[in-house]
Amino acid sequence: MTEDHFTAVLDSEADAGRRVRFWLRDDDAIEPTPALTELTELAGRYAAPITLAVIPRDTGAELAGFLDGLVESCPGISIAVHGWSHENHAGLLEKKQELGAHRSSHVVVGELRQGFAKLRGLHPTRFVPMLVPPWNRIATSVIKELPVLGFTALSTFGQEKTAPIAMLNTHVDIIDWHGTRGGRPAGTLFSETAQRISAARGRDEATIGILTHHLVHDAAAWHFLDRLFALTSAHPGAEWVGADQLIRSVRH
Ligand SMILES: [Zn+2]
């Protein structure tokens, strides 16, 4: 899909008095890196809020200090809990999982409690009680414990399922994990995004989660993000929202 076609889809939403809500979830941050600087500069340029899913075990004051320094240039940064260690506990032939049923839920829940407390302590003003399971996978037995831990939102990938807390998923993954491991073609990504807008049409609010991984972005990935922000950030049929705003607005 060309950019013109994508803009036409947004135009028709605006004409119908609707506004598509976009949110960006970027996974795997631990510490400041040139790629994280690039991401925050890009988001800041378009005044777009972003949500960083941070790996609790390995992060610390360095990231918090870096983000404190961006309060003016990139003010809308939220921090979500990306598992605990991002270690795989699944078997060799299984899909990777940290929060699966491979360990006792007592152990898994204990780690999540630690991760929640650590990130809230490091990022008191940016923290949102949202769990982002590594590899977007989590056992039902663990989901059940999330309200007790204080989580009010769960974010994976794809169509939202029923859960005891709000599901705020991502729907468009900009990386080609099984092929180039770089950015997917922009035309495909605009097309997927437009399809999601069409699928949500008729509901009160269409929300589209864009999934990014700053540490592996190549030129194509950065270019798509730049174009997406450029086409949407000032469009009357689109709005970028932060995780805090989403959590407040979503009923479950
Ligand atoms: Zn991850």
GROMACS .gro file of C-alpha atoms and ligand atoms in nm:
model
  253
    1MET     CA    1   0.000   0.000   0.000
    2THR     CA    2   0.127   0.343  -0.083
    3GLU     CA    3   0.142   0.627   0.165
    4ASP     CA    4  -0.134   0.803  -0.033
    5HIS     CA    5  -0.367   0.507   0.011
    6PHE     CA    6  -0.291   0.494   0.381
    7THR     CA    7  -0.360   0.866   0.417
    8ALA     CA    8  -0.690   0.819   0.231
    9VAL     CA    9  -0.794   0.560   0.491
   10LEU     CA   10  -0.723   0.809   0.768
   11ASP     CA   11  -0.904   1.083   0.574
   12SER     CA   12  -1.217   0.871   0.561
   13GLU     CA   13  -1.197   0.809   0.935
   14ALA     CA   14  -1.170   1.182   0.995
   15ASP     CA   15  -1.459   1.250   0.756
   16ALA     CA   16  -1.672   1.006   0.956
   17GLY     CA   17  -1.584   1.190   1.276
   18ARG     CA   18  -1.362   0.910   1.404
   19ARG     CA   19  -1.009   0.916   1.530
   20VAL     CA   20  -0.781   0.613   1.524
   21ARG     CA   21  -0.571   0.578   1.835
   22PHE     CA   22  -0.212   0.465   1.784
   23TRP     CA   23   0.027   0.356   2.051
   24LEU     CA   24   0.386   0.243   2.023
   25ARG     CA   25   0.534  -0.032   2.238
   26ASP     CA   26   0.909  -0.072   2.211
   27ASP     CA   27   1.057  -0.381   2.376
   28ASP     CA   28   1.382  -0.489   2.544
   29ALA     CA   29   1.528  -0.162   2.676
   30ILE     CA   30   1.780  -0.206   2.957
   31GLU     CA   31   2.016   0.087   2.929
   32PRO     CA   32   2.081   0.397   2.718
   33THR     CA   33   2.215   0.313   2.372
   34PRO     CA   34   2.251   0.507   2.046
   35ALA     CA   35   1.942   0.322   1.919
   36LEU     CA   36   1.738   0.433   2.219
   37THR     CA   37   1.855   0.788   2.162
   38GLU     CA   38   1.738   0.760   1.802
   39LEU     CA   39   1.398   0.629   1.908
   40THR     CA   40   1.339   0.898   2.168
   41GLU     CA   41   1.457   1.173   1.932
   42LEU     CA   42   1.220   1.046   1.665
   43ALA     CA   43   0.922   1.026   1.900
   44GLY     CA   44   1.010   1.363   2.049
   45ARG     CA   45   1.019   1.523   1.705
   46TYR     CA   46   0.654   1.427   1.653
   47ALA     CA   47   0.554   1.473   2.019
   48ALA     CA   48   0.439   1.110   2.016
   49PRO     CA   49   0.416   0.927   2.348
   50ILE     CA   50   0.591   0.588   2.358
   51THR     CA   51   0.593   0.293   2.595
   52LEU     CA   52   0.920   0.118   2.670
   53ALA     CA   53   0.891  -0.243   2.788
   54VAL     CA   54   1.199  -0.265   3.011
   55ILE     CA   55   1.367  -0.588   3.129
   56PRO     CA   56   1.372  -0.541   3.507
   57ARG     CA   57   1.656  -0.770   3.617
   58ASP     CA   58   1.926  -0.608   3.409
   59THR     CA   59   1.824  -0.243   3.417
   60GLY     CA   60   1.917   0.027   3.664
   61ALA     CA   61   1.968   0.392   3.742
   62GLU     CA   62   2.150   0.461   3.416
   63LEU     CA   63   1.835   0.423   3.207
   64ALA     CA   64   1.629   0.619   3.459
   65GLY     CA   65   1.882   0.903   3.452
   66PHE     CA   66   1.888   0.905   3.073
   67LEU     CA   67   1.509   0.926   3.054
   68ASP     CA   68   1.500   1.195   3.325
   69GLY     CA   69   1.710   1.405   3.087
   70LEU     CA   70   1.443   1.375   2.815
   71VAL     CA   71   1.158   1.527   3.014
   72GLU     CA   72   1.157   1.830   2.783
   73SER     CA   73   1.247   1.673   2.448
   74CYS     CA   74   1.045   1.349   2.470
   75PRO     CA   75   0.801   1.391   2.756
   76GLY     CA   76   0.554   1.108   2.692
   77ILE     CA   77   0.758   0.801   2.788
   78SER     CA   78   0.589   0.525   2.987
   79ILE     CA   79   0.771   0.226   3.137
   80ALA     CA   80   0.611  -0.119   3.136
   81VAL     CA   81   0.737  -0.446   3.289
   82HIS     CA   82   0.894  -0.682   3.033
   83GLY     CA   83   0.898  -1.006   3.233
   84TRP     CA   84   1.190  -1.030   3.476
   85SER     CA   85   1.504  -1.158   3.303
   86HIS     CA   86   1.386  -1.229   2.945
   87GLU     CA   87   1.525  -1.580   2.983
   88ASN     CA   88   1.371  -1.870   2.799
   89HIS     CA   89   1.244  -2.155   3.016
   90ALA     CA   90   1.068  -2.349   2.742
   91GLY     CA   91   1.205  -2.670   2.591
   92LEU     CA   92   1.425  -2.680   2.283
   93LEU     CA   93   1.140  -2.764   2.047
   94GLU     CA   94   0.894  -2.517   2.197
   95LYS     CA   95   0.843  -2.151   2.126
   96LYS     CA   96   1.040  -1.934   2.365
   97GLN     CA   97   0.872  -1.835   2.690
   98GLU     CA   98   0.975  -1.681   3.017
   99LEU     CA   99   0.629  -1.669   3.174
  100GLY     CA  100   0.502  -2.010   3.064
  101ALA     CA  101   0.397  -2.308   3.276
  102HIS     CA  102   0.750  -2.452   3.278
  103ARG     CA  103   0.822  -2.336   3.632
  104SER     CA  104   0.597  -2.316   3.934
  105SER     CA  105   0.372  -2.013   3.915
  106HIS     CA  106   0.496  -1.925   4.266
  107VAL     CA  107   0.846  -1.866   4.123
  108VAL     CA  108   0.722  -1.680   3.815
  109VAL     CA  109   0.491  -1.459   4.018
  110GLY     CA  110   0.769  -1.386   4.265
  111GLU     CA  111   0.990  -1.260   3.983
  112LEU     CA  112   0.712  -1.046   3.841
  113ARG     CA  113   0.654  -0.893   4.184
  114GLN     CA  114   1.023  -0.806   4.200
  115GLY     CA  115   1.017  -0.659   3.849
  116PHE     CA  116   0.711  -0.447   3.923
  117ALA     CA  117   0.867  -0.306   4.242
  118LYS     CA  118   1.207  -0.242   4.084
  119LEU     CA  119   1.076  -0.052   3.781
  120ARG     CA  120   0.825   0.145   3.985
  121GLY     CA  121   1.108   0.246   4.216
  122LEU     CA  122   1.340   0.347   3.930
  123HIS     CA  123   1.070   0.528   3.728
  124PRO     CA  124   0.815   0.669   3.973
  125THR     CA  125   0.667   0.916   3.724
  126ARG     CA  126   0.690   0.699   3.411
  127PHE     CA  127   0.585   0.359   3.547
  128VAL     CA  128   0.260   0.202   3.427
  129PRO     CA  129   0.129  -0.124   3.581
  130MET     CA  130   0.138  -0.304   3.247
  131LEU     CA  131   0.299  -0.645   3.193
  132VAL     CA  132   0.456  -0.716   2.856
  133PRO     CA  133   0.545  -1.090   2.850
  134PRO     CA  134   0.871  -1.165   2.668
  135TRP     CA  135   0.796  -1.321   2.328
  136ASN     CA  136   0.433  -1.213   2.389
  137ARG     CA  137   0.355  -1.542   2.563
  138ILE     CA  138   0.221  -1.607   2.912
  139ALA     CA  139   0.052  -1.900   3.090
  140THR     CA  140  -0.311  -1.861   3.193
  141SER     CA  141  -0.213  -1.961   3.547
  142VAL     CA  142   0.018  -1.658   3.562
  143ILE     CA  143  -0.239  -1.422   3.409
  144LYS     CA  144  -0.474  -1.506   3.695
  145GLU     CA  145  -0.223  -1.372   3.947
  146LEU     CA  146  -0.166  -1.037   3.776
  147PRO     CA  147  -0.441  -0.837   3.953
  148VAL     CA  148  -0.302  -0.939   4.293
  149LEU     CA  149   0.043  -0.819   4.189
  150GLY     CA  150  -0.099  -0.477   4.103
  151PHE     CA  151  -0.096  -0.504   3.725
  152THR     CA  152  -0.395  -0.341   3.558
  153ALA     CA  153  -0.298  -0.413   3.195
  154LEU     CA  154  -0.145  -0.695   2.992
  155SER     CA  155   0.004  -0.641   2.648
  156THR     CA  156   0.084  -0.918   2.401
  157PHE     CA  157   0.056  -0.934   2.020
  158GLY     CA  158  -0.248  -0.988   1.799
  159GLN     CA  159  -0.616  -1.001   1.874
  160GLU     CA  160  -0.701  -0.929   2.238
  161LYS     CA  161  -0.829  -1.222   2.441
  162THR     CA  162  -1.045  -1.217   2.750
  163ALA     CA  163  -0.837  -1.153   3.062
  164PRO     CA  164  -0.901  -1.046   3.421
  165ILE     CA  165  -0.723  -0.716   3.347
  166ALA     CA  166  -0.724  -0.480   3.047
  167MET     CA  167  -0.563  -0.621   2.731
  168LEU     CA  168  -0.372  -0.357   2.537
  169ASN     CA  169  -0.212  -0.547   2.254
  170THR     CA  170   0.016  -0.457   1.971
  171HIS     CA  171  -0.099  -0.549   1.621
  172VAL     CA  172   0.167  -0.446   1.372
  173ASP     CA  173   0.523  -0.575   1.422
  174ILE     CA  174   0.767  -0.374   1.212
  175ILE     CA  175   1.046  -0.636   1.225
  176ASP     CA  176   1.080  -0.935   0.992
  177TRP     CA  177   1.195  -1.182   1.259
  178HIS     CA  178   1.198  -1.490   1.038
  179GLY     CA  179   1.360  -1.331   0.735
  180THR     CA  180   1.592  -1.032   0.724
  181ARG     CA  181   1.558  -0.954   1.099
  182GLY     CA  182   1.536  -0.592   0.985
  183GLY     CA  183   1.241  -0.369   0.908
  184ARG     CA  184   0.956  -0.518   0.701
  185PRO     CA  185   0.863  -0.338   0.377
  186ALA     CA  186   0.680  -0.010   0.445
  187GLY     CA  187   0.405  -0.092   0.194
  188THR     CA  188   0.321  -0.414   0.381
  189LEU     CA  189   0.320  -0.235   0.715
  190PHE     CA  190   0.095   0.046   0.593
  191SER     CA  191  -0.137  -0.215   0.445
  192GLU     CA  192  -0.156  -0.414   0.772
  193THR     CA  193  -0.220  -0.096   0.967
  194ALA     CA  194  -0.498   0.004   0.728
  195GLN     CA  195  -0.653  -0.344   0.757
  196ARG     CA  196  -0.657  -0.312   1.132
  197ILE     CA  197  -0.828   0.027   1.100
  198SER     CA  198  -1.092  -0.127   0.872
  199ALA     CA  199  -1.144  -0.422   1.106
  200ALA     CA  200  -1.204  -0.190   1.400
  201ARG     CA  201  -1.439   0.033   1.205
  202GLY     CA  202  -1.778   0.066   1.365
  203ARG     CA  203  -1.645   0.022   1.714
  204ASP     CA  204  -1.622   0.327   1.937
  205GLU     CA  205  -1.249   0.341   1.932
  206ALA     CA  206  -1.001   0.176   1.705
  207THR     CA  207  -0.670   0.128   1.884
  208ILE     CA  208  -0.363   0.012   1.695
  209GLY     CA  209  -0.049  -0.098   1.872
  210ILE     CA  210   0.276  -0.068   1.679
  211LEU     CA  211   0.547  -0.303   1.804
  212THR     CA  212   0.911  -0.200   1.771
  213HIS     CA  213   1.249  -0.324   1.899
  214HIS     CA  214   1.491  -0.031   1.882
  215LEU     CA  215   1.799  -0.250   1.934
  216VAL     CA  216   1.754  -0.428   1.600
  217HIS     CA  217   1.621  -0.145   1.383
  218ASP     CA  218   1.785  -0.103   1.047
  219ALA     CA  219   1.737   0.189   0.808
  220ALA     CA  220   1.410   0.045   0.678
  221ALA     CA  221   1.264   0.016   1.027
  222TRP     CA  222   1.359   0.372   1.120
  223HIS     CA  223   1.228   0.501   0.789
  224PHE     CA  224   0.888   0.335   0.832
  225LEU     CA  225   0.849   0.474   1.183
  226ASP     CA  226   0.942   0.821   1.065
  227ARG     CA  227   0.689   0.804   0.781
  228LEU     CA  228   0.417   0.665   1.007
  229PHE     CA  229   0.464   0.948   1.255
  230ALA     CA  230   0.482   1.202   0.972
  231LEU     CA  231   0.153   1.086   0.820
  232THR     CA  232  -0.038   1.045   1.147
  233SER     CA  233   0.086   1.287   1.410
  234ALA     CA  234  -0.093   1.592   1.271
  235HIS     CA  235  -0.379   1.408   1.099
  236PRO     CA  236  -0.731   1.478   1.231
  237GLY     CA  237  -0.818   1.108   1.191
  238ALA     CA  238  -0.533   0.987   1.411
  239GLU     CA  239  -0.401   1.035   1.760
  240TRP     CA  240  -0.097   0.897   1.944
  241VAL     CA  241  -0.166   0.798   2.301
  242GLY     CA  242   0.049   0.680   2.589
  243ALA     CA  243   0.000   0.361   2.788
  244ASP     CA  244  -0.122   0.559   3.089
  245GLN     CA  245  -0.402   0.713   2.882
  246LEU     CA  246  -0.489   0.375   2.727
  247ILE     CA  247  -0.510   0.201   3.063
  248ARG     CA  248  -0.745   0.469   3.192
  249SER     CA  249  -0.970   0.443   2.887
  250VAL     CA  250  -0.997   0.069   2.822
  251ARG     CA  251  -1.276  -0.127   2.980
  252HIS     CA  252  -1.235  -0.496   3.030
  253ZN      ZN  253   1.144  -0.884   2.448
   0.00000   0.00000   0.00000
